[in-house]
Amino acid sequence: MKIKLIIGALAALCAAPLVSSGQEQQQYVLQTQNNAVVFTTNDAKVALQYFGPKLDASDIQSLLASRLGFNQNTYPAFGMGEDNFNTALSLEMPDGNLSVDLKLQDVKEEAIKEGKQLVFTYKDQSYPFSVKQYYRSYQGTDIVSTWTELTNEGKDEIKLLEFASACVPIKKGDNYLTQFHGSWGCETYMTESPLPVGTSVICGGDAVRNAFVSQAGFMISIDGKPQENAGRVFGGNLVYTGDYKTNVVATQSDVTVISGINPDHSTYYLTKNETFTTPEFLMTVSSEGKGGVSRAFHRWARMYGLHGSDSLRDILLNSWEGVYMDVNQEVMDKMMSDFKAIGGELFVMDDGWFGDKYARNYDDKGLGDWMVNKKKLPQGVPGLTVAAMKHDIKFGIWIEPEMANTASELYEKHPEWVLQQPNRPLVQGRGGTQVMLDMTNPKVQDYVFSIVDNLMQENPSIAYMKWDCNASFMNYGSTYLPANRQSELSIRYNRGLQAVCERIRAKYPNLVIQDCASGGGRVNFGMLRYFDEFWTSDNTDAMQRLFIQWGDSHFYPARAMASHVSASPNHQTGRVVPLKFRFDVAMSGRLGMELQPSTLTDEEKVFSKRAIAAYKEIRPIVQNGDLYRLVSPYDGGAVSSLMYATENKDKAVVYVYRISSLNNQYVPTLCLDGVDENKTYRIHDLTPQNEKRPCILDGKVISGRVLKTRGLDLGMLVPRFMSSVALELIAE
Ligand code: DGJ
């Protein structure tokens, strides 16, 4: 079978096909801003040959002619030939045959609104089963994605056993694997280690909060220990809300990444004419180290992958750590007015506002009963929106819509709506009574949609919702799914969740929604397609946040990272941290506060007001700028530092934090990677402790070349443990 399609600049090349094993090869190229991906096809397979900096047609010709490409099958299937293990696809045909024998049928190049797309269509040689494999390049970014559609074209069920989205070769070298692990209160901790020969597995531990244990994003360096601004690094991440699994398979000579939905416990029965779509796997390679990979993902997120990226995020006060569940009209009203007085823009009432028969005073009751607790809020939510209007502040509200407590009217009415297994006691989570609703059930989906819809219908001025999720699949069973489909629960739950999110977004595109799951348990691009930001961690200790936020910054832009100034001593760690340090850390993400403002001293109020005003000034740089990580807190040195710069580098913000202070400790010189060497910058201290005594750099004008190559001495800037500085740089 001859493939006729020839792409763009490679037309001349394709006219002279290369010959391999007696089969005619065609070539296809996807371009991004700086990279190219080169594929070849023959009648059996599509091989990825190259993924790296752009090559011209003659470079590609010489790469292929000299057989320097990866030549790796992009969708190896189980059961036939050499690709028997480490496969992307395995299934059981209706007659029990475990093998797949795919042959390429067709190739299409499509111009789409996001950029360009290649579609490879394969068919099994003997069974009515087909695969469509997509590769997409996103215009204006360096991100390429891939996913597949698996279709049963026959009438009998096919059992899907493995169904990865991607199988990608990475250049073998001195490879290191960068991963992000964590659990409640210490999410997204970065680990970096040499990539061992064998299979390294990255997978989530919890079908719902898929970022606990590990996050889906990872990086693999090619040139030794990963650096921030140099060396080749591959970055990959999956756009999925649920359980994922990535195998990094390293031999002595090759490295391959296979990534997709975690197939463990998730056999899927593909019925007549049904198509199973795997989630999108995003990838990039950069020669500018991990920083280059992060900037590519951030740009992609802002342009395509993160909801609401066209507007700036408000500075908010969340009531949780201020009053926990002791919410009521007077207290909320006062918090709004106090926050407005220091420059706040949005007030969010957290947990504790609902439940009638089962009032939500503790975490053991009320989830599912989304009616206002009239004792606490006699005028209902409208009482709060009216108060917000009076204080000229926006209003937001907390919900946990996928959940119920067994102590709730909802559970009394619909015990069949919660996840459960026959002949097993119901496992109950938080508060001893929390259970999860069965999002595979369309009635439950309607109900979950109605929680948001009713609140919005009754209170159209609600500007923000915090969507929480404090449980996992504790009872792995559904009363909605038939007995022989229980293994589809995780996949169908996530489809149900996505369907609800689609409906919410179709009706309420401008509502800002926070993705929260016991903190940062659901930080993934599957959720962020619908949500505007995520709650980074319930741990608000600024010192520990430096590590957590550093981890998150590898894939997720600052605008999405909710970072709040909370009380001192910190409620999670007990650490006493200066207010300035807390602000300087929170101002490197989406700034908010999470405390009772009435407990602030007058002096603290004055400082908070100044810091909030300063954040407003630099907000576009932080929320839309490019990130340069300068000194990692994981290095164990005296400081940690990062900066953001606008695209043309005419403005930047630099943060430096002193994270230890030993006698005679070496304090590094700070070279500012994110400035333009040909510009000159005026420096402004954003958050001086004493307005009249800003830091020694305030007002200085320094050339970009000096800032980048000579760098700044930090000893005087951050002399003591937990001292910090936030500097704005404006090109003259
Ligand atoms: C867990 C969240 O992470 C917290 O911020 C808070 O909203 C509580 N849930 C409320 O129950």
XYZ file of C-alpha atoms and ligand atoms in Angstrom, residues 184 187 318 320-321 324-325 350-352 360 363 398 400 430 466 468-470 514 516-520 535 537-538 594, ligand 1:
40
model
C -1.045 15.606 52.015
C 2.885 17.715 47.686
C -10.133 32.372 51.914
C -10.597 28.318 56.000
C -7.584 28.899 58.224
C -12.462 26.927 59.769
C -16.145 25.853 59.933
C -14.843 27.884 52.683
C -16.363 24.781 54.276
C -19.073 24.865 56.964
C -21.887 20.971 58.691
C -16.297 17.230 58.883
C -16.537 26.325 48.634
C -17.210 19.440 47.445
C -12.922 11.836 56.478
C -13.433 26.261 45.242
C -12.730 20.342 46.781
C -12.280 16.567 46.851
C -11.203 14.953 50.095
C -10.272 26.353 41.890
C -8.578 21.553 45.211
C -8.230 18.029 46.554
C -7.106 17.991 50.181
C -4.626 20.595 48.944
C -2.739 19.733 45.774
C -4.856 24.898 45.632
C -1.227 22.522 49.382
C -3.018 22.669 52.708
C -5.895 32.609 54.451
C -9.442 20.565 52.228
C -8.904 21.791 51.559
O -7.648 21.528 51.018
C -8.871 22.931 52.549
O -8.308 24.068 51.980
C -10.261 23.215 53.045
O -11.045 23.692 51.978
C -10.868 21.963 53.622
N -10.778 20.849 52.738
C -12.305 22.184 53.979
O -12.909 21.066 54.438
